Amino acid sequence: MSKQRMMPAINLALQEEMKRDNKVILYGEDAGISLLGQTTGLQDNFGRERVRDTPICENIMTGMAVGAAAAGYRPICHLLYGNFIYTGFDSIANQAAKLKYMTAGQVKLPIVYMAVIGGGRSAAAQHSDIPYPALMNLGGVKIVVPSNSRTAKGLLKSAIRDDNPVFYLTAAGGGRPEEVPDDDNYLIPIGKSEVINQGDDVTIISIGPMTLKAVQATKKLNEKGIGVDLIDLLSLVPIDEDTIISSLKKTGRVIIVDEARDTCSAASHISAILSDKAFKYLKSPIKRVTVKDIAIPYSPILESHVIPEVADIVNCIEKLLESN
Amino acid sequence: MMSIKKYVNNLSDEDLKRLYKKMLMIRKCEEHLGEATKNGAFPGAVHLYIGQEAIAVPLCDQLNDSDWISSTHRGHGHFIAKGGDIKKMMAEIYGKSTGICGGKGGSMHVADFKKGIIGANGVVAGGMGLAVGAALASKMDGNGAVSIIFFGDGAANQGVLMEAMNISSLWNLPMIFMCENNQYSEFTHTSEVTSGKIVDRAKPFGIPKYEVDGNNAVDVWQAAYQAVQRGRNDEGPSFIEAHTYRQRGHVEFEYTFLSRNYRDQSEVESWKTNDKDPILRLELYFIEDNKFSRDDIEKIHKEVQDEVNDAVKFAIESPEPDIASAMEHMLEE
Ligand SMILES: Cc1ncc(C[n+]2csc(CCOP(=O)(O)OP(=O)(O)O)c2C)c(N)n1
Ligand SMILES: [Mg+2]
């Protein structure tokens, strides 16, 4: 174990997996020098053949991943910010998510598309999006949303070893340093969530960048004598239905904390699953703490109004408990 | 210096003085932002235009409010050159209610549609389609207005450039492709990510091309003149590649997070000399040809600096946006 921040933990996972399997290649804009720190030093260790700086050309980058994967490599396509998933969306939505199906399973597409997502940095509307709702709707791609450095390492390694296109989406900031296992086989299975706090009164399901805030909210609620089952979802496709349903059975109340815009958010989908499969255990309506259907504004005062804060989570739960 | 003298006959001293003042205005705004960001005076990051002023200014000098420009993440210079209000720009970057976008856009989204400024853009080459669409509208209106896409060497590698050139040429649109080749795309040298010469990409589409020294205001003015006239006379698109140099980092503060250097400081310094820096070059010309004295130049500096200081004061003293405004403007009511 050693204490690490998010970006070094991601870097470690990349180093280990590139060492383990020489079919793993990585490319992206400024991948060599690394804008955000995930890929620092990879070019020195694995060379410019396997770690490539691309021009700015997201649509060919996302498409190239499909072709390279079909031809036997395990490409990692580094897209910087989540908003540039949109620039490369055609090859993601029309090719990566569908080629296997259309060709009756002829190809394996072991691809990792990585990007940072979410706001909170006054980066404004074109650098702050949460693009996973659109990706969830494709069906043909997996999506993981690690919340801290440990889960970042374990999930990236699993994503690289998975034989499907996997979106690997982390917060840009990265939070506090956490203990990260040194084990180079430390894997967190895709599709498995983690219960990171146990309690009987309410279930919080938190997604990716929101988990840090959900942890703080849980502490505040505990101090007020409210017991929280806090589930760090970790994977959006597939969703760990068993864990969230069994927590709901225990608490009877669920709130889902999601930085996506509300309409067709991950939260609304999870809410649909729960009401479908565990309706009779619900003591109150399932609540979503999400972003309204607006773009992310630049000014901090506006941005923090729009993006859920710890207090929004706490308030939501207090109201929920009061009303029953 | 030679080429400035060579073309200077076509531009009066008054013209040159006007260009110079605008360029200086951009420079001083950017210098302020570069300093102020160190103290966290405003939220968000800034990409500065310092060193590239001789591109936006001479081109925009020939435009009016009915012409369109669409720009980049490095967009303050374009905004100012096209007549954007520096108070409102400053207030926007400071995230205030009086900003040109009410504090919702910030540095990467300064825009003023009334002035034909479609805006800066956070998506590399994201402004390309917007400029072509505005050119289409001007063409259909038959009003002689032109539309400019400012884009970097890095943006030239986005496929949308090809689509934009093809349709502009096919439909004979009043488009000007203004590529600002500042030699870097973030932290990577253009040569590492670009094949061939960017300006040559116009050729197969039958688009006339001009390659200019982008640090020479007069050269840029001349090339822009050809392109603007062609657009106004319904002769179709033009392509200009202006060679320049990004004197500042890709983004301010970059050395706090980058793991290593990507260019030598001596390279950067070599572009700040009297004969390279676009503003110093004009000053040298003014002095050598006895158009201005050092004192005159000092006076202009002071005038411009006062205006920038006023803008900064306005930004700092302006109120924060009203929280309710966060919920406005997604869709037409
Ligand atoms: C679609 C997209 N991809 C990547 C980025 C990240 N990015 C911002 S600026 C930039 C480099 C742009 O280089 P260039 O076009 O030469 O403009 P310059 O910064 O030199 O003015 C990159 C890669 C982005 N903003 N948008
Ligand atoms: Mg550039």
XYZ file of C-alpha atoms and ligand atoms in Angstrom:
684
model
C 0.000 0.000 0.000
C 1.054 3.566 -0.578
C -0.784 6.853 -0.412
C -1.473 8.299 -3.816
C -3.601 10.836 -5.581
C -5.849 9.953 -8.479
C -3.589 10.820 -11.427
C -0.503 8.961 -10.141
C -2.695 5.948 -9.382
C -3.998 5.984 -12.939
C -0.449 6.349 -14.153
C 0.615 3.346 -12.110
C -2.158 1.200 -13.559
C -1.158 2.203 -17.079
C 2.493 1.430 -16.419
C 1.663 -1.987 -15.002
C -0.702 -2.980 -17.779
C 1.581 -1.777 -20.554
C 4.368 -3.781 -19.013
C 2.182 -6.854 -18.678
C 0.826 -6.887 -22.222
C 2.661 -5.383 -25.154
C -0.526 -5.264 -27.189
C -1.659 -2.402 -24.989
C -1.013 0.862 -26.805
C -2.006 4.379 -25.869
C -2.483 7.547 -27.837
C -3.877 11.003 -27.298
C -3.262 14.707 -27.625
C -0.114 15.552 -25.662
C 0.002 12.018 -24.287
C 3.771 12.292 -23.966
C 3.987 15.317 -21.713
C 0.488 14.766 -20.311
C -1.825 17.683 -19.663
C -3.538 16.051 -16.707
C -0.860 13.658 -15.469
C -2.335 10.270 -16.295
C 0.258 9.453 -18.951
C 3.374 11.141 -17.568
C 6.529 9.147 -18.291
C 4.842 6.449 -20.362
C 6.632 7.513 -23.513
C 9.985 7.236 -21.736
C 9.192 3.760 -20.508
C 7.413 2.268 -23.512
C 8.583 4.379 -26.438
C 6.908 6.534 -29.026
C 5.640 3.535 -30.954
C 3.325 2.400 -28.211
C 2.629 5.810 -26.672
C 1.740 8.305 -29.348
C 1.010 12.010 -29.469
C -1.845 12.507 -31.884
C -2.898 15.599 -33.734
C -6.190 17.103 -32.564
C -8.580 14.795 -34.400
C -10.992 13.062 -32.048
C -13.108 11.447 -34.695
C -10.242 9.533 -36.225
C -8.868 8.788 -32.752
C -12.059 7.092 -31.626
C -12.449 5.276 -34.937
C -8.824 4.195 -35.053
C -9.323 2.485 -31.710
C -11.989 0.276 -33.269
C -9.776 -0.680 -36.191
C -6.694 -1.305 -34.077
C -8.703 -3.399 -31.632
C -10.238 -5.452 -34.421
C -6.721 -6.016 -35.736
C -5.396 -7.373 -32.454
C -4.289 -4.469 -30.268
C -5.700 -3.186 -27.009
C -5.807 0.558 -27.626
C -6.288 3.162 -24.946
C -7.669 6.296 -26.530
C -7.049 9.315 -24.320
C -9.614 12.021 -24.986
C -8.637 14.588 -22.329
C -11.963 16.159 -21.335
C -15.292 14.378 -21.429
C -16.683 16.993 -23.796
C -14.319 15.795 -26.501
C -16.132 12.477 -26.444
C -18.740 14.440 -28.385
C -16.191 15.502 -30.994
C -15.317 11.838 -31.444
C -18.846 10.567 -30.947
C -19.612 9.232 -34.404
C -17.084 6.437 -34.282
C -18.065 5.680 -30.709
C -21.795 5.507 -31.291
C -21.930 4.159 -34.826
C -18.874 1.920 -34.845
C -17.440 0.961 -31.461
C -20.834 0.305 -29.886
C -22.262 -1.617 -32.820
C -19.626 -3.371 -34.878
C -19.558 -6.519 -32.818
C -23.331 -6.845 -32.868
C -23.763 -6.064 -36.544
C -21.207 -8.658 -37.495
C -22.737 -11.365 -35.317
C -19.918 -11.305 -32.807
C -17.062 -11.661 -35.258
C -14.820 -9.136 -33.524
C -13.558 -8.428 -30.051
C -13.065 -4.746 -29.343
C -10.839 -4.337 -26.271
C -10.741 -0.544 -26.137
C -10.429 1.920 -23.295
C -11.670 5.426 -23.958
C -10.513 7.663 -21.131
C -11.429 11.211 -20.172
C -11.998 13.431 -17.177
C -15.531 14.548 -16.528
C -17.524 17.028 -14.512
C -17.326 20.609 -13.342
C -16.336 22.597 -10.318
C -13.316 24.286 -11.890
C -14.837 27.299 -13.666
C -14.000 25.646 -16.934
C -17.451 26.533 -18.324
C -19.904 24.613 -20.428
C -17.593 23.023 -22.985
C -15.166 21.527 -20.462
C -17.452 20.439 -17.622
C -19.929 17.959 -18.971
C -20.907 14.557 -17.693
C -21.273 12.637 -20.935
C -22.149 9.197 -19.587
C -25.939 9.341 -19.984
C -25.542 9.392 -23.763
C -22.984 6.586 -23.568
C -25.212 4.462 -21.313
C -27.892 4.601 -23.931
C -25.663 3.037 -26.582
C -25.760 -0.407 -25.058
C -22.555 -1.561 -26.678
C -20.031 0.043 -24.335
C -19.197 -0.496 -20.692
C -18.714 2.516 -18.421
C -16.761 2.820 -15.201
C -16.631 5.859 -12.931
C -13.987 5.459 -10.226
C -14.265 7.897 -7.359
C -10.808 7.842 -5.750
C -7.252 6.707 -6.394
C -7.734 3.123 -5.224
C -10.792 2.450 -7.338
C -9.112 4.356 -10.171
C -6.297 1.834 -10.215
C -8.385 -1.286 -9.837
C -10.963 -0.304 -12.408
C -8.491 0.876 -15.018
C -6.681 -2.431 -14.895
C -9.950 -4.279 -15.336
C -10.966 -1.951 -18.157
C -7.721 -2.598 -20.017
C -8.125 -6.370 -19.618
C -11.785 -6.324 -20.680
C -12.553 -7.422 -24.238
C -15.123 -4.683 -24.809
C -15.037 -0.941 -25.326
C -14.917 0.538 -21.831
C -15.310 4.190 -20.977
C -13.069 5.124 -18.113
C -14.281 8.420 -16.678
C -12.789 10.126 -13.633
C -13.071 13.506 -11.986
C -10.508 16.064 -13.105
C -9.580 17.126 -9.601
C -8.917 13.779 -8.020
C -9.520 14.465 -4.351
C -7.363 13.406 -1.444
C -4.537 10.879 -1.518
C -5.755 7.397 -0.598
C -4.134 4.055 0.078
C -3.572 2.267 -3.210
C -2.538 -1.407 -3.284
C 0.888 -2.018 -4.837
C -0.286 -5.385 -6.143
C 0.026 -5.382 -9.916
C -2.931 -7.705 -10.110
C -5.215 -5.479 -8.057
C -8.457 -5.586 -10.031
C -11.882 -4.226 -9.220
C -14.453 -6.119 -11.256
C -16.486 -4.045 -13.682
C -20.135 -4.103 -12.686
C -19.515 -4.297 -8.970
C -20.239 -1.423 -6.604
C -18.834 -0.891 -3.108
C -20.768 -0.207 0.069
C -18.525 2.315 1.767
C -20.696 3.112 4.778
C -23.383 1.071 6.496
C -26.578 2.418 7.992
C -30.283 1.660 8.252
C -32.144 4.893 7.591
C -31.375 5.779 4.018
C -29.386 4.593 1.004
C -27.214 7.011 -0.952
C -26.094 5.797 -4.348
C -23.314 8.048 -5.571
C -21.653 8.169 -8.935
C -18.020 8.991 -9.728
C -17.112 12.612 -9.001
C -20.045 12.943 -6.591
C -18.808 10.255 -4.220
C -16.423 12.588 -2.398
C -19.340 14.844 -1.562
C -21.545 11.905 -0.640
C -18.917 10.759 1.850
C -18.895 14.176 3.494
C -22.681 14.275 3.525
C -22.743 10.840 5.148
C -20.492 12.090 7.941
C -22.776 15.061 8.558
C -25.840 12.811 8.611
C -24.162 10.357 10.978
C -23.460 13.224 13.356
C -27.176 13.965 13.316
C -27.945 10.359 14.121
C -29.050 9.385 10.631
C -27.673 6.053 9.452
C -26.588 5.935 5.820
C -25.894 3.032 3.539
C -23.524 4.679 1.084
C -22.948 2.868 -2.190
C -20.176 3.997 -4.488
C -21.607 2.729 -7.752
C -18.287 2.518 -9.693
C -19.825 0.995 -12.836
C -22.690 2.415 -14.873
C -22.702 -0.318 -17.490
C -23.312 -2.882 -16.202
C -25.029 -1.644 -13.038
C -24.670 -3.666 -9.843
C -28.392 -4.178 -9.343
C -28.019 -6.733 -6.550
C -26.175 -4.386 -4.240
C -28.447 -1.409 -4.717
C -31.594 -3.492 -4.406
C -30.482 -5.203 -1.226
C -29.602 -1.852 0.308
C -33.001 -0.514 -0.625
C -34.626 -3.522 1.005
C -32.776 -2.639 4.183
C -33.394 1.117 4.323
C -36.534 1.642 2.253
C -35.291 5.054 1.160
C -32.942 5.918 -1.662
C -31.361 9.032 -3.008
C -29.110 8.968 -6.030
C -26.392 11.590 -6.361
C -25.386 12.168 -9.953
C -23.603 15.133 -11.545
C -25.347 14.523 -14.864
C -28.191 16.693 -16.061
C -31.411 15.271 -14.704
C -33.217 14.253 -17.877
C -32.224 10.702 -18.760
C -29.458 10.842 -16.174
C -27.892 7.751 -14.671
C -29.942 8.630 -11.587
C -33.225 8.511 -13.441
C -32.325 5.156 -14.956
C -31.343 3.710 -11.580
C -34.536 5.076 -10.117
C -36.478 3.259 -12.818
C -34.682 -0.010 -12.078
C -35.390 0.274 -8.360
C -39.052 1.104 -8.709
C -39.393 -1.731 -11.171
C -37.698 -4.366 -9.099
C -38.139 -3.302 -5.483
C -41.210 -1.103 -5.401
C -42.804 -2.780 -2.423
C -39.812 -2.041 -0.193
C -39.941 1.705 -0.787
C -41.052 3.864 2.127
C -40.775 7.102 0.157
C -40.184 8.261 -3.412
C -36.717 7.721 -4.838
C -34.959 11.101 -4.985
C -32.406 12.299 -7.487
C -29.826 14.933 -6.624
C -28.666 15.983 -10.075
C -27.885 19.018 -12.190
C -30.842 20.850 -13.712
C -31.145 20.633 -17.461
C -28.761 23.492 -18.118
C -25.181 23.930 -19.250
C -22.477 24.436 -16.635
C -21.854 28.150 -16.050
C -18.410 29.716 -15.564
C -18.839 32.003 -12.580
C -18.160 30.018 -9.362
C -21.222 31.401 -7.658
C -23.414 30.109 -10.474
C -21.514 26.881 -10.909
C -21.762 25.857 -7.282
C -25.441 26.687 -7.373
C -25.904 24.303 -10.280
C -23.667 21.405 -9.269
C -24.857 19.419 -6.229
C -23.009 20.300 -3.029
C -22.744 18.401 0.250
C -25.541 20.540 1.699
C -27.874 19.630 -1.164
C -27.414 15.949 -0.368
C -27.960 16.479 3.349
C -31.029 18.650 2.778
C -32.543 16.186 0.388
C -32.265 13.389 2.920
C -33.517 15.460 5.828
C -36.587 16.460 3.852
C -37.158 12.901 2.823
C -37.053 11.694 6.430
C -39.228 14.554 7.695
C -41.962 13.885 5.194
C -42.469 10.338 6.427
C 11.327 45.820 -41.208
C 11.764 45.794 -44.941
C 8.359 44.427 -45.688
C 6.640 46.929 -43.461
C 8.206 49.729 -45.467
C 7.473 48.005 -48.722
C 3.737 47.984 -48.146
C 3.412 51.017 -45.995
C 2.331 53.216 -48.882
C -0.997 51.472 -48.969
C -1.662 52.203 -45.346
C -1.517 55.735 -44.054
C 0.294 56.555 -40.857
C -3.105 57.111 -39.296
C -4.061 53.570 -40.286
C -0.897 52.167 -38.788
C -1.399 54.138 -35.626
C -4.915 52.753 -35.303
C -3.685 49.184 -35.774
C -0.898 49.784 -33.317
C -3.230 51.083 -30.619
C -5.593 48.149 -30.989
C -2.713 45.705 -30.825
C -1.404 47.425 -27.754
C -4.855 47.269 -26.194
C -4.893 43.508 -26.635
C -1.363 43.207 -25.312
C -2.096 45.182 -22.174
C -5.336 43.376 -21.455
C -3.513 40.086 -21.784
C -0.594 41.246 -19.667
C -3.012 42.181 -16.942
C -4.728 38.803 -17.134
C -1.379 37.013 -17.055
C -0.445 38.864 -13.869
C -3.824 38.793 -12.174
C -4.304 35.074 -12.653
C -1.253 34.454 -10.478
C -3.115 35.915 -7.521
C -6.281 34.081 -8.367
C -7.972 37.386 -9.142
C -10.538 35.650 -11.328
C -11.849 32.115 -11.716
C -10.884 29.850 -14.571
C -7.848 29.585 -16.786
C -6.733 31.943 -19.546
C -5.036 31.308 -22.879
C -3.274 34.503 -23.872
C -2.931 36.009 -27.344
C 0.341 37.820 -26.677
C 2.548 37.792 -29.771
C -0.287 37.169 -32.210
C -1.887 40.636 -32.158
C -0.807 41.436 -35.717
C -3.171 38.756 -37.017
C -6.550 39.607 -35.520
C -6.155 43.371 -35.649
C -5.281 44.026 -39.300
C -7.972 41.620 -40.491
C -10.708 42.871 -38.177
C -9.727 46.446 -38.993
C -11.337 45.864 -42.391
C -14.577 44.483 -41.003
C -17.750 46.018 -39.679
C -20.502 44.810 -37.394
C -22.319 42.907 -40.140
C -19.266 40.727 -40.797
C -18.812 37.652 -38.676
C -15.882 36.210 -36.813
C -15.690 32.890 -35.021
C -12.686 32.191 -32.884
C -10.824 29.953 -30.497
C -9.992 29.281 -26.862
C -7.336 31.989 -27.354
C -10.047 34.448 -28.205
C -9.611 37.706 -26.255
C -7.598 39.258 -29.077
C -10.207 38.475 -31.700
C -12.939 39.848 -29.475
C -11.128 43.134 -28.927
C -10.003 43.436 -32.535
C -13.574 43.092 -33.791
C -14.721 45.908 -31.544
C -15.768 43.997 -28.456
C -16.066 46.096 -25.309
C -13.038 45.518 -23.092
C -14.932 46.367 -19.918
C -17.475 43.701 -20.651
C -14.774 41.255 -21.647
C -12.838 41.850 -18.460
C -15.977 41.547 -16.351
C -16.790 38.282 -18.100
C -13.378 36.842 -17.312
C -13.825 37.999 -13.719
C -17.106 36.073 -13.733
C -19.279 39.110 -13.046
C -22.878 39.981 -13.861
C -21.742 42.845 -16.091
C -19.703 40.504 -18.264
C -20.574 40.229 -21.932
C -22.099 36.814 -21.176
C -23.300 37.602 -17.653
C -20.481 35.530 -16.172
C -21.780 32.325 -17.686
C -19.171 31.857 -20.384
C -15.864 33.200 -19.117
C -12.623 33.536 -21.014
C -13.260 30.768 -23.523
C -16.697 32.003 -24.537
C -16.537 35.787 -24.903
C -19.023 36.653 -27.634
C -21.009 39.656 -28.839
C -23.406 38.754 -31.618
C -24.476 42.383 -32.135
C -20.926 43.089 -33.167
C -20.615 40.011 -35.358
C -18.544 38.196 -32.766
C -19.851 34.631 -32.726
C -17.378 34.098 -29.976
C -14.397 32.329 -28.599
C -14.740 28.560 -28.412
C -13.708 25.858 -25.998
C -13.757 23.154 -28.632
C -10.791 23.138 -30.988
C -12.189 23.820 -34.490
C -15.628 24.051 -32.904
C -16.152 27.470 -34.447
C -15.580 26.233 -37.982
C -19.131 25.207 -38.828
C -20.514 28.319 -37.171
C -18.441 30.582 -39.387
C -19.445 28.662 -42.509
C -23.098 28.932 -41.520
C -22.782 32.678 -41.052
C -21.083 32.895 -44.456
C -24.005 30.996 -45.955
C -26.449 33.472 -44.419
C -24.457 36.440 -45.749
C -24.342 34.850 -49.155
C -28.103 34.333 -49.148
C -28.675 37.881 -47.933
C -26.369 39.111 -50.678
C -25.165 41.836 -48.334
C -21.455 41.558 -49.066
C -20.650 40.546 -45.499
C -17.790 38.137 -44.943
C -17.225 35.484 -42.329
C -13.914 34.611 -40.723
C -12.844 31.513 -38.899
C -9.759 32.077 -36.791
C -8.122 28.758 -35.984
C -4.794 27.421 -34.831
C -2.268 25.094 -36.421
C -3.592 22.426 -34.072
C -7.170 22.974 -35.183
C -6.063 22.573 -38.793
C -5.813 18.845 -38.099
C -9.489 18.453 -37.307
C -11.354 16.868 -40.204
C -13.991 19.567 -40.079
C -11.548 21.936 -41.779
C -11.742 19.806 -44.909
C -15.509 19.747 -44.778
C -15.579 23.519 -44.296
C -13.216 24.211 -47.187
C -15.099 21.911 -49.504
C -18.514 23.375 -48.891
C -17.238 26.967 -48.877
C -15.624 26.485 -52.230
C -18.506 24.473 -53.651
C -21.037 27.121 -52.676
C -18.699 30.046 -53.257
C -19.192 31.330 -49.733
C -17.646 34.566 -48.446
C -15.403 32.683 -46.029
C -11.946 33.568 -44.827
C -9.931 30.778 -43.256
C -7.410 32.497 -41.024
C -4.979 29.953 -39.669
C -2.744 31.287 -36.925
C 0.246 29.006 -36.950
C 1.898 29.789 -33.634
C 4.013 26.614 -33.840
C 2.434 24.838 -30.912
C -0.632 22.824 -30.228
C -0.755 22.844 -26.453
C 2.686 21.495 -25.561
C 3.484 19.747 -28.808
C 5.346 21.341 -31.682
C 3.291 21.604 -34.859
C 5.835 19.600 -36.799
C 5.195 16.578 -34.601
C 1.494 16.433 -35.352
C 1.094 17.997 -38.787
C 1.996 16.655 -42.197
C 2.681 18.946 -45.134
C 2.111 22.670 -45.082
C -1.166 23.834 -43.670
C -1.660 26.525 -46.297
C -1.379 23.918 -49.043
C -4.502 22.244 -47.762
C -6.517 24.988 -49.506
C -5.160 24.122 -52.916
C -7.125 21.005 -53.888
C -10.324 22.860 -53.046
C -9.440 25.656 -55.430
C -9.282 28.179 -52.625
C -6.781 31.024 -53.141
C -4.151 30.946 -50.451
C -1.880 33.497 -48.863
C 1.036 32.782 -46.602
C 2.165 35.675 -44.475
C 4.419 36.721 -41.660
C 1.820 36.919 -38.931
C 4.013 39.168 -36.825
C 3.955 41.814 -39.510
C 0.749 43.823 -39.297
C 1.163 45.247 -42.756
C 1.679 41.899 -44.436
C -1.373 40.535 -42.701
C -3.380 43.610 -43.624
C -2.502 43.132 -47.286
C -3.416 39.470 -47.416
C -6.575 40.138 -45.451
C -7.451 42.896 -47.902
C -7.372 40.440 -50.803
C -9.471 37.946 -48.882
C -12.040 40.473 -47.652
C -12.458 42.018 -51.088
C -12.917 38.601 -52.657
C -15.620 37.817 -50.114
C -17.380 41.136 -50.577
C -17.376 40.714 -54.345
C -18.854 37.229 -54.218
C -15.635 35.614 -55.406
C -15.685 32.920 -52.737
C -13.455 31.748 -49.905
C -9.798 32.531 -49.205
C -7.233 30.877 -46.985
C -4.505 32.678 -45.067
C -1.797 31.005 -43.037
C -0.124 33.513 -40.756
C 3.131 32.370 -39.186
C 3.551 33.572 -35.661
C 4.656 32.488 -32.226
C 2.865 31.899 -28.955
C 4.933 33.934 -26.528
C 3.080 32.712 -23.441
C 2.264 29.215 -22.347
C -0.617 27.323 -23.854
C -2.413 28.230 -20.687
C -1.143 30.421 -17.855
C 0.314 28.456 -14.945
C 1.190 25.458 -17.067
C 4.549 24.910 -15.411
C 2.814 24.229 -12.149
C 1.371 21.007 -13.544
C 3.601 19.950 -16.429
C 6.192 17.332 -15.650
C 8.854 18.762 -17.951
C 9.718 21.568 -20.391
C 8.570 21.327 -23.974
C 10.473 24.292 -25.406
C 13.551 26.299 -24.545
C 13.178 29.646 -22.886
C 15.737 30.976 -25.388
C 13.341 30.114 -28.196
C 10.602 32.090 -26.470
C 12.909 35.061 -25.888
C 13.996 35.091 -29.521
C 10.444 36.041 -30.499
C 10.274 38.998 -28.155
C 12.893 41.097 -29.887
C 12.365 44.412 -31.689
C 12.372 42.796 -35.073
C 10.112 39.866 -34.184
C 7.518 40.992 -31.686
C 4.618 42.441 -33.685
C 4.177 45.482 -31.463
C 7.834 46.328 -30.970
C 8.273 46.007 -34.706
C 5.712 48.709 -35.359
C 7.242 50.907 -32.682
C 10.643 50.526 -34.274
C 9.230 51.505 -37.620
C 7.498 54.546 -36.166
C 10.674 55.707 -34.538
C 13.059 54.914 -37.353
C 10.861 56.729 -39.829
C 10.316 59.610 -37.434
C 6.587 59.102 -37.318
C 6.603 59.161 -33.552
C 9.065 59.955 -30.850
C 9.639 57.721 -27.860
C 7.563 60.222 -25.923
C 4.623 59.859 -28.288
C 4.829 56.133 -27.845
C 4.965 56.446 -24.088
C 1.876 58.603 -24.266
C -0.022 56.016 -26.259
C 1.056 53.324 -23.831
C -0.307 55.374 -20.992
C -3.612 56.068 -22.722
C -4.119 52.423 -23.467
C -3.024 51.341 -20.012
C -5.509 53.771 -18.445
C -8.289 52.251 -20.481
C -7.282 48.753 -19.436
C -7.067 49.822 -15.801
C -10.583 51.247 -16.036
C -11.819 47.979 -17.462
C -10.185 46.016 -14.674
C -11.624 48.345 -12.058
C -15.037 47.969 -13.627
C -14.680 44.187 -13.532
C -13.528 44.088 -9.934
C -16.220 46.447 -8.706
C -19.044 44.774 -10.583
C -21.459 42.560 -8.660
C -21.494 38.790 -8.826
C -24.182 37.310 -11.057
C -27.615 36.819 -9.563
C -27.989 33.138 -8.770
C -31.342 33.014 -10.538
C -29.547 33.799 -13.793
C -28.042 30.318 -13.713
C -31.412 28.959 -14.756
C -31.978 31.340 -17.660
C -31.127 31.159 -21.342
C -31.058 27.445 -22.083
C -33.994 27.742 -24.453
C -36.013 30.590 -25.928
C -38.996 31.319 -23.684
C -12.014 19.190 -29.615
C -10.942 19.546 -28.658
N -9.910 18.709 -28.484
C -8.925 19.031 -27.619
C -8.963 20.192 -26.906
C -7.867 20.537 -25.905
N -7.073 21.636 -26.481
C -7.345 22.912 -26.172
S -6.386 23.973 -27.011
C -5.555 22.728 -27.763
C -4.451 23.049 -28.710
C -4.887 23.959 -29.803
O -3.830 24.275 -30.614
P -3.992 25.329 -31.764
O -5.198 25.028 -32.577
O -2.715 25.405 -32.491
O -4.302 26.692 -31.007
P -3.343 27.529 -30.035
O -3.567 27.007 -28.663
O -1.963 27.347 -30.490
O -3.823 28.919 -30.153
C -6.049 21.491 -27.354
C -5.546 20.188 -27.797
C -10.078 21.027 -27.106
N -10.233 22.168 -26.424
N -11.038 20.696 -27.997
Mg -1.093 26.626 -32.185
